[in-house]
Coordinates of C-alpha atoms in Angstrom, one line a residue:
X1 CA 50.0 -75.4 66.7
X2 CA 50.4 -78.9 68.2
X3 CA 51.6 -80.3 64.9
X4 CA 54.3 -77.6 64.6
X5 CA 55.7 -78.7 68.0
X6 CA 56.3 -82.3 66.7
X7 CA 57.3 -81.3 63.2
X8 CA 61.0 -81.9 63.7
X9 CA 60.2 -85.5 64.5
X10 CA 57.2 -86.2 62.3
X11 CA 58.4 -84.0 59.3
X12 CA 56.4 -84.9 56.2
X13 CA 54.6 -87.8 57.9
X14 CA 51.1 -87.7 59.3
X15 CA 50.8 -87.8 63.1
X16 CA 49.0 -91.0 64.2
X17 CA 47.5 -92.1 67.5
X18 CA 50.0 -94.2 69.5
X19 CA 48.3 -94.9 72.8
X20 CA 44.9 -94.3 74.4
X21 CA 44.6 -93.5 78.0
X22 CA 41.5 -93.9 80.1
X23 CA 41.2 -92.8 83.7
X24 CA 38.5 -93.3 86.2
X25 CA 39.0 -90.7 88.9
X26 CA 37.7 -90.6 92.5
X27 CA 38.3 -87.3 94.2
X28 CA 38.4 -86.8 98.0
X29 CA 39.1 -83.6 100.0
X30 CA 41.3 -83.4 103.0
X31 CA 40.0 -80.7 105.4
X32 CA 40.9 -79.4 108.8
X33 CA 38.8 -79.4 111.9
X34 CA 36.8 -76.4 110.7
X35 CA 36.1 -77.9 107.3
X36 CA 38.6 -75.7 105.4
X37 CA 40.2 -77.4 102.4
X38 CA 43.8 -78.5 102.9
X39 CA 44.4 -80.6 99.8
X40 CA 42.6 -82.6 97.1
X41 CA 43.4 -86.3 96.7
X42 CA 42.7 -88.0 93.3
X43 CA 42.6 -91.7 93.0
X44 CA 43.0 -92.7 89.3
X45 CA 42.4 -96.1 87.9
X46 CA 44.3 -95.9 84.6
X47 CA 44.2 -98.2 81.6
X48 CA 46.5 -97.8 78.6
X49 CA 46.0 -99.3 75.2
X50 CA 48.6 -99.3 72.4
X51 CA 47.1 -98.2 69.1
X52 CA 50.1 -98.3 66.8
X53 CA 53.5 -100.0 66.8
X54 CA 52.0 -102.9 68.9
X55 CA 48.9 -104.0 70.8
X56 CA 50.0 -104.0 74.4
X57 CA 47.9 -102.9 77.3
X58 CA 48.8 -101.8 80.9
X59 CA 46.8 -100.7 83.9
X60 CA 47.7 -99.3 87.3
X61 CA 46.3 -97.1 90.1
X62 CA 47.7 -93.7 90.8
X63 CA 47.3 -91.2 93.7
X64 CA 47.8 -87.5 93.1
X65 CA 47.7 -85.0 96.0
X66 CA 47.3 -81.3 95.2
X67 CA 47.8 -78.6 97.9
X68 CA 44.9 -76.2 98.2
X69 CA 45.5 -72.5 97.3
X70 CA 47.5 -70.8 100.0
X71 CA 48.2 -74.1 101.8
X72 CA 51.2 -75.0 103.8
X73 CA 53.7 -77.2 101.8
X74 CA 54.7 -78.9 105.0
X75 CA 51.2 -80.5 105.0
X76 CA 52.2 -82.5 101.8
X77 CA 55.1 -84.0 103.7
X78 CA 52.6 -85.3 106.3
X79 CA 50.5 -86.8 103.6
X80 CA 53.5 -88.3 101.9
X81 CA 54.6 -89.9 105.2
X82 CA 51.1 -91.4 105.7
X83 CA 50.9 -92.8 102.2
X84 CA 54.3 -94.4 102.4
X85 CA 53.4 -96.0 105.8
X86 CA 50.4 -97.5 104.0
X87 CA 52.6 -99.1 101.4
X88 CA 52.1 -96.5 98.6
X89 CA 55.3 -95.6 96.7
X90 CA 56.2 -92.6 94.4
X91 CA 55.6 -93.2 90.7
X92 CA 58.8 -93.9 88.7
X93 CA 57.4 -92.2 85.6
X94 CA 56.9 -88.4 85.3
X95 CA 53.4 -88.7 83.8
X96 CA 50.7 -91.2 82.8
X97 CA 51.7 -90.8 79.2
X98 CA 55.3 -91.7 79.8
X99 CA 54.4 -94.8 81.8
X100 CA 51.8 -95.8 79.1
X101 CA 54.3 -95.5 76.3
X102 CA 56.9 -97.5 78.2
X103 CA 54.7 -100.3 79.4
X104 CA 52.9 -100.9 76.2
X105 CA 56.0 -100.7 74.0
X106 CA 56.6 -104.2 72.5
X107 CA 60.3 -103.4 72.0
X108 CA 61.5 -101.0 74.8
X109 CA 64.6 -99.0 74.0
X110 CA 68.0 -99.9 75.6
X111 CA 68.5 -97.5 78.5
X112 CA 72.1 -96.9 77.3
X113 CA 71.2 -95.9 73.7
X114 CA 70.0 -92.4 74.5
X115 CA 71.8 -89.1 74.2
X116 CA 75.6 -89.7 74.5
X117 CA 75.0 -93.3 75.3
X118 CA 77.9 -94.8 73.3
X119 CA 80.6 -92.2 73.5
X120 CA 80.5 -90.8 77.0
X121 CA 80.2 -94.1 78.8
X122 CA 83.4 -95.5 77.3
X123 CA 86.8 -94.9 78.8
X124 CA 89.4 -92.9 76.8
X125 CA 90.6 -96.1 75.2
X126 CA 87.4 -98.2 75.3
X127 CA 86.4 -100.5 72.5
X128 CA 85.2 -97.7 70.2
X129 CA 86.8 -97.0 66.9
X130 CA 87.3 -93.4 65.8
X131 CA 84.4 -93.7 63.4
X132 CA 82.0 -94.9 66.1
X133 CA 83.3 -92.2 68.5
X134 CA 82.7 -89.4 66.0
X135 CA 79.3 -90.7 64.9
X136 CA 78.2 -90.9 68.5
X137 CA 79.1 -87.2 69.0
X138 CA 77.3 -86.3 65.8
X139 CA 74.2 -88.1 67.0
X140 CA 74.2 -86.0 70.1
X141 CA 74.2 -82.9 68.0
X142 CA 71.5 -84.2 65.7
X143 CA 69.3 -85.1 68.7
X144 CA 69.8 -81.7 70.2
X145 CA 68.7 -79.9 67.0
X146 CA 65.5 -82.1 66.8
X147 CA 64.8 -81.7 70.6
X148 CA 65.3 -77.9 70.6
X149 CA 63.0 -77.3 67.6
X150 CA 59.8 -77.0 69.7
X151 CA 61.6 -74.9 72.3
X152 CA 62.7 -72.4 69.7
X153 CA 59.1 -72.2 68.4
X154 CA 57.9 -71.5 71.9
X155 CA 60.6 -68.9 72.5
X156 CA 62.1 -70.8 75.5
X157 CA 65.0 -68.7 76.8
X158 CA 68.4 -69.7 75.3
X159 CA 66.8 -72.3 73.0
X160 CA 67.9 -70.5 69.8
X161 CA 71.5 -70.2 71.1
X162 CA 71.7 -73.9 72.0
X163 CA 70.2 -75.0 68.7
X164 CA 72.7 -72.8 66.9
X165 CA 75.6 -74.3 68.9
X166 CA 74.5 -77.8 67.9
X167 CA 74.6 -76.9 64.2
X168 CA 78.1 -75.4 64.7
X169 CA 79.4 -78.4 66.6
X170 CA 78.2 -80.6 63.8
X171 CA 79.9 -78.5 61.1
X172 CA 83.0 -78.4 63.2
X173 CA 83.1 -82.1 63.6
X174 CA 82.7 -82.6 59.8
X175 CA 85.7 -80.4 59.1
X176 CA 87.9 -81.4 62.1
X177 CA 87.4 -85.1 61.5
X178 CA 87.8 -85.1 57.7
X179 CA 90.1 -88.1 58.1
X180 CA 87.2 -90.1 59.5
X181 CA 84.2 -88.8 57.4
X182 CA 84.5 -88.1 53.7
X183 CA 84.1 -84.3 53.1
X184 CA 82.8 -84.9 49.6
X185 CA 79.6 -86.1 51.4
X186 CA 79.7 -84.0 54.5
X187 CA 80.5 -80.6 52.9
X188 CA 77.0 -80.2 51.3
X189 CA 75.4 -81.1 54.6
X190 CA 77.7 -78.6 56.4
X191 CA 76.6 -75.9 53.9
X192 CA 73.0 -76.5 54.8
X193 CA 73.8 -76.4 58.5
X194 CA 75.6 -73.1 57.9
X195 CA 72.4 -71.8 56.3
X196 CA 70.3 -72.9 59.4
X197 CA 72.8 -71.4 61.8
X198 CA 72.6 -68.1 59.9
X199 CA 68.8 -68.1 60.1
X200 CA 68.9 -68.8 63.8
X201 CA 71.5 -66.1 64.3
X202 CA 69.4 -63.3 63.0
X203 CA 67.2 -63.2 66.1
X204 CA 69.9 -64.3 68.5
X205 CA 72.5 -61.7 67.4
X206 CA 70.0 -58.9 67.6
X207 CA 68.8 -60.1 71.0
X208 CA 72.3 -60.1 72.4
X209 CA 73.1 -56.7 70.8
X210 CA 69.9 -55.1 72.2
X211 CA 70.8 -56.4 75.7
X212 CA 74.3 -55.0 75.4
X213 CA 73.3 -51.6 74.1
X214 CA 70.6 -51.3 76.8
X215 CA 73.1 -52.1 79.5
X216 CA 75.5 -49.6 78.0
X217 CA 72.8 -46.9 78.0
X218 CA 71.9 -47.7 81.7
X219 CA 75.5 -47.2 82.6
X220 CA 75.6 -43.6 81.3
X221 CA 75.0 -40.7 83.7
X222 CA 71.7 -38.9 83.0
X223 CA 73.5 -35.8 81.9
X224 CA 74.9 -37.7 78.9
X225 CA 71.5 -38.9 77.7
X226 CA 70.0 -36.5 75.2
X227 CA 66.8 -37.2 73.4
X228 CA 64.5 -40.3 73.3
X229 CA 67.5 -42.7 72.9
X230 CA 65.9 -45.5 75.0
X231 CA 62.6 -45.3 73.1
X232 CA 64.3 -45.4 69.8
X233 CA 66.5 -48.4 70.8
X234 CA 63.3 -50.2 72.1
X235 CA 61.5 -49.6 68.8
X236 CA 64.5 -50.8 66.8
X237 CA 64.6 -54.0 68.8
X238 CA 60.8 -54.7 68.7
X239 CA 60.6 -54.1 65.0
X240 CA 63.4 -56.6 64.2
X241 CA 62.3 -59.1 66.8
X242 CA 58.7 -59.4 65.4
X243 CA 59.8 -59.8 61.8
X244 CA 62.7 -62.2 62.6
X245 CA 60.5 -64.4 64.8
X246 CA 57.9 -64.9 62.0
X247 CA 60.7 -65.6 59.6
X248 CA 62.4 -68.1 61.9
X249 CA 59.2 -70.1 62.4
X250 CA 58.8 -70.1 58.6
X251 CA 62.3 -71.6 58.3
X252 CA 61.5 -74.4 60.8
X253 CA 58.4 -75.2 58.7
X254 CA 60.2 -75.1 55.4
X255 CA 60.9 -78.1 53.2
X256 CA 64.6 -77.1 53.1
X257 CA 64.9 -77.5 56.9
X258 CA 63.0 -80.8 57.0
X259 CA 65.1 -82.1 54.2
X260 CA 68.2 -81.2 56.2
X261 CA 67.0 -83.3 59.2
X262 CA 66.3 -86.2 56.8
X263 CA 69.8 -85.8 55.3
X264 CA 71.4 -85.9 58.8
X265 CA 69.5 -89.1 59.6
X266 CA 70.6 -90.7 56.4
X267 CA 74.3 -89.7 56.9
X268 CA 74.3 -91.2 60.4
X269 CA 72.6 -94.3 59.2
X270 CA 75.0 -94.8 56.3
X271 CA 78.1 -92.8 57.2
X272 CA 80.8 -92.1 54.6
X273 CA 83.7 -93.6 56.6
X274 CA 87.3 -93.3 55.6
X275 CA 90.3 -95.4 56.5
X276 CA 91.1 -93.5 59.7
X277 CA 87.6 -94.5 61.1
X278 CA 89.1 -97.8 62.1
X279 CA 91.8 -96.3 64.3
X280 CA 91.7 -95.6 68.0
X281 CA 89.7 -92.4 68.8
X282 CA 92.3 -90.9 71.1
X283 CA 95.0 -90.7 68.4
X284 CA 92.7 -89.4 65.7
X285 CA 91.1 -86.8 68.0
X286 CA 94.4 -85.5 69.3
X287 CA 95.7 -85.1 65.7
X288 CA 92.6 -83.3 64.6
X289 CA 92.8 -80.8 67.5
X290 CA 96.5 -80.1 67.0
X291 CA 95.7 -79.2 63.4
X292 CA 92.9 -76.8 64.4
X293 CA 95.2 -75.2 67.0
X294 CA 97.9 -74.6 64.3
X295 CA 95.4 -72.9 62.0
X296 CA 94.0 -70.8 64.9
X297 CA 97.6 -69.7 65.7
X298 CA 98.1 -68.5 62.2
X299 CA 94.9 -66.4 62.2
X300 CA 95.6 -64.8 65.7
X301 CA 99.2 -63.9 64.9
X302 CA 98.2 -62.4 61.5
X303 CA 95.5 -60.3 63.2
X304 CA 97.9 -59.1 65.9
X305 CA 100.4 -57.9 63.2
X306 CA 97.7 -55.7 61.4
X307 CA 97.3 -52.1 62.4
X308 CA 94.0 -51.1 64.1
X309 CA 91.2 -50.6 61.7
X310 CA 88.7 -52.5 59.5
X311 CA 91.2 -55.1 58.2
X312 CA 92.2 -56.0 61.8
X313 CA 88.5 -56.2 62.8
X314 CA 87.8 -58.6 60.0
X315 CA 90.9 -60.7 60.9
X316 CA 90.0 -60.9 64.5
X317 CA 86.5 -62.0 63.6
X318 CA 87.9 -64.8 61.5
X319 CA 90.1 -65.8 64.4
X320 CA 87.1 -65.8 66.6
X321 CA 85.3 -68.2 64.3
X322 CA 88.3 -70.5 64.2
X323 CA 88.6 -70.3 68.0
X324 CA 85.0 -71.7 68.3
X325 CA 85.8 -74.5 65.9
X326 CA 89.0 -75.3 67.9
X327 CA 87.1 -75.3 71.1
X328 CA 84.4 -77.6 69.8
X329 CA 87.0 -80.0 68.4
X330 CA 88.7 -80.1 71.8
X331 CA 85.3 -80.6 73.6
X332 CA 84.5 -83.5 71.3
X333 CA 88.0 -85.0 71.9
X334 CA 87.8 -84.6 75.7
X335 CA 86.4 -88.1 76.6
X336 CA 89.1 -89.7 74.5
X337 CA 92.1 -87.4 75.2
X338 CA 91.4 -86.4 78.8
X339 CA 93.1 -83.6 80.8
X340 CA 95.1 -82.0 78.0
X341 CA 91.9 -81.5 76.0
X342 CA 90.1 -80.0 79.0
X343 CA 93.0 -77.6 79.6
X344 CA 92.9 -76.6 76.0
X345 CA 89.2 -76.0 76.0
X346 CA 89.6 -73.7 79.0
X347 CA 92.3 -71.6 77.4
X348 CA 90.7 -71.4 74.0
X349 CA 87.4 -70.4 75.6
X350 CA 89.2 -67.5 77.2
X351 CA 90.6 -66.3 73.8
X352 CA 87.2 -66.8 72.2
X353 CA 85.6 -64.6 74.9
X354 CA 88.0 -61.7 74.2
X355 CA 87.5 -62.0 70.5
X356 CA 83.7 -62.2 71.0
X357 CA 83.7 -59.0 73.1
X358 CA 85.7 -57.3 70.3
X359 CA 83.2 -58.4 67.6
X360 CA 80.3 -57.3 69.8
X361 CA 81.9 -53.9 69.9
X362 CA 82.2 -53.8 66.2
X363 CA 78.5 -54.7 65.7
X364 CA 77.5 -52.2 68.4
X365 CA 79.3 -49.4 66.7
X366 CA 77.7 -50.2 63.4
X367 CA 74.2 -50.2 64.9
X368 CA 74.9 -47.0 66.9
X369 CA 75.9 -45.3 63.6
X370 CA 72.7 -46.4 62.0
X371 CA 70.6 -45.2 65.0
X372 CA 72.4 -41.9 65.1
X373 CA 71.7 -41.3 61.4
X374 CA 67.9 -42.0 61.9
X375 CA 67.8 -39.8 65.0
X376 CA 69.5 -36.9 63.2
X377 CA 67.1 -37.2 60.3
X378 CA 64.2 -37.0 62.8
X379 CA 65.7 -33.8 64.3
X380 CA 66.9 -35.5 67.5
X381 CA 70.2 -35.1 69.2
X382 CA 72.8 -37.7 68.1
X383 CA 75.1 -36.8 71.1
X384 CA 74.4 -39.9 73.2
X385 CA 75.0 -42.2 70.3
X386 CA 78.4 -40.6 69.8
X387 CA 79.2 -41.1 73.5
X388 CA 78.2 -44.8 73.4
X389 CA 80.2 -45.2 70.1
X390 CA 83.3 -43.8 71.9
X391 CA 82.9 -46.2 74.8
X392 CA 82.6 -49.1 72.3
X393 CA 85.9 -48.0 70.7
X394 CA 87.6 -48.1 74.1
X395 CA 86.1 -51.5 74.9
X396 CA 87.5 -52.9 71.6
X397 CA 90.9 -51.4 72.3
X398 CA 90.9 -53.1 75.8
X399 CA 90.0 -56.5 74.2
X400 CA 92.8 -56.2 71.6
X401 CA 95.3 -55.3 74.3
X402 CA 94.4 -58.4 76.4
X403 CA 94.5 -60.8 73.5
X404 CA 98.3 -61.5 73.5
X405 CA 98.3 -62.5 77.1
X406 CA 95.2 -64.8 76.6
X407 CA 96.8 -66.3 73.5
X408 CA 100.0 -67.0 75.3
X409 CA 98.0 -69.3 77.7
X410 CA 96.8 -71.3 74.7
X411 CA 100.4 -71.7 73.5
X412 CA 101.4 -72.9 77.0
X413 CA 98.4 -75.3 77.2
X414 CA 99.4 -78.9 77.3
X415 CA 99.7 -80.3 73.8
X416 CA 97.0 -82.9 73.0

């Protein structure tokens, strides 16, 4: 279980001991006048020894104060005040391990080289080339995928969604900045990222759909609920969740996924830069975003001309995917382009929301049809599923009706 939580970093390598911590603890109790326990004070004499990647050592003394069960938190403030008065200062590290790793590291990392270090700290002009700018953005997304891996395994809320977004942003950057990075190299990587996003989406999409259908059912008057609709919906959600979770963990343990992480590392270490990589980032980013906006415009206008029905649903879904790509491109361009990109992000996000609501309705109607068929075969009433289906049709119609106005705001957005 522990090895799985570090697999995105260790991959096919073997975990090795990095540092050894030894603590000698002296425990004292703080009590009131009647002898009741108020808090426990631990005085730790700590020694850290580097076992790999160097041979450094470090030692320090640490005081930890833990409030007794049911104790008054205000008492800790009094203890803190007394300790500070005695010359004791709060620890700068979040844990013994963090301090041990930092103080025994023979080559500590540059504080500015972490997530977003190169790109976000520069001004819109800065000294970065377009290539450096795009690569810094891609490193952020790679780091997010790696860091979110254990959170996905532990089912941390929203972890799957955030990891999926990082894969999409990476693919979007590959396509939007094709003048910077050679697509002959990035397209195969993008295909693998699409596979990963699809695997992540199985559980995420069903989770969102279940929440939506449950809320829709809660909104119905009791007189319109016929049969064990809620139980059947719960069973449907649990069955798919259990199977998809096992499958997703298998994906994260698979050689294909680990190879993808290695490929991303290799691409960032030896990027396939093109001529435009030497240009200024603002100019390149603005041009890439304008191109995405033009393509989005074509898809939206095409969808709006189609009559209501399946063809229009498909066209709106394609427009939604392009809207995401356009938004990601504008977000990536924001530090270099500034206010125009921020304004575009806001307006495109509004369009994406409407298109997302429409697609959610399409998926909800498909699922309701399947549940109704199962209920009917079991001799149950399908009436409630039909009511919900009708409401979803109405919801889709409202989304379609609001799209032209939302799209007009994108057209009026400041050109980037």
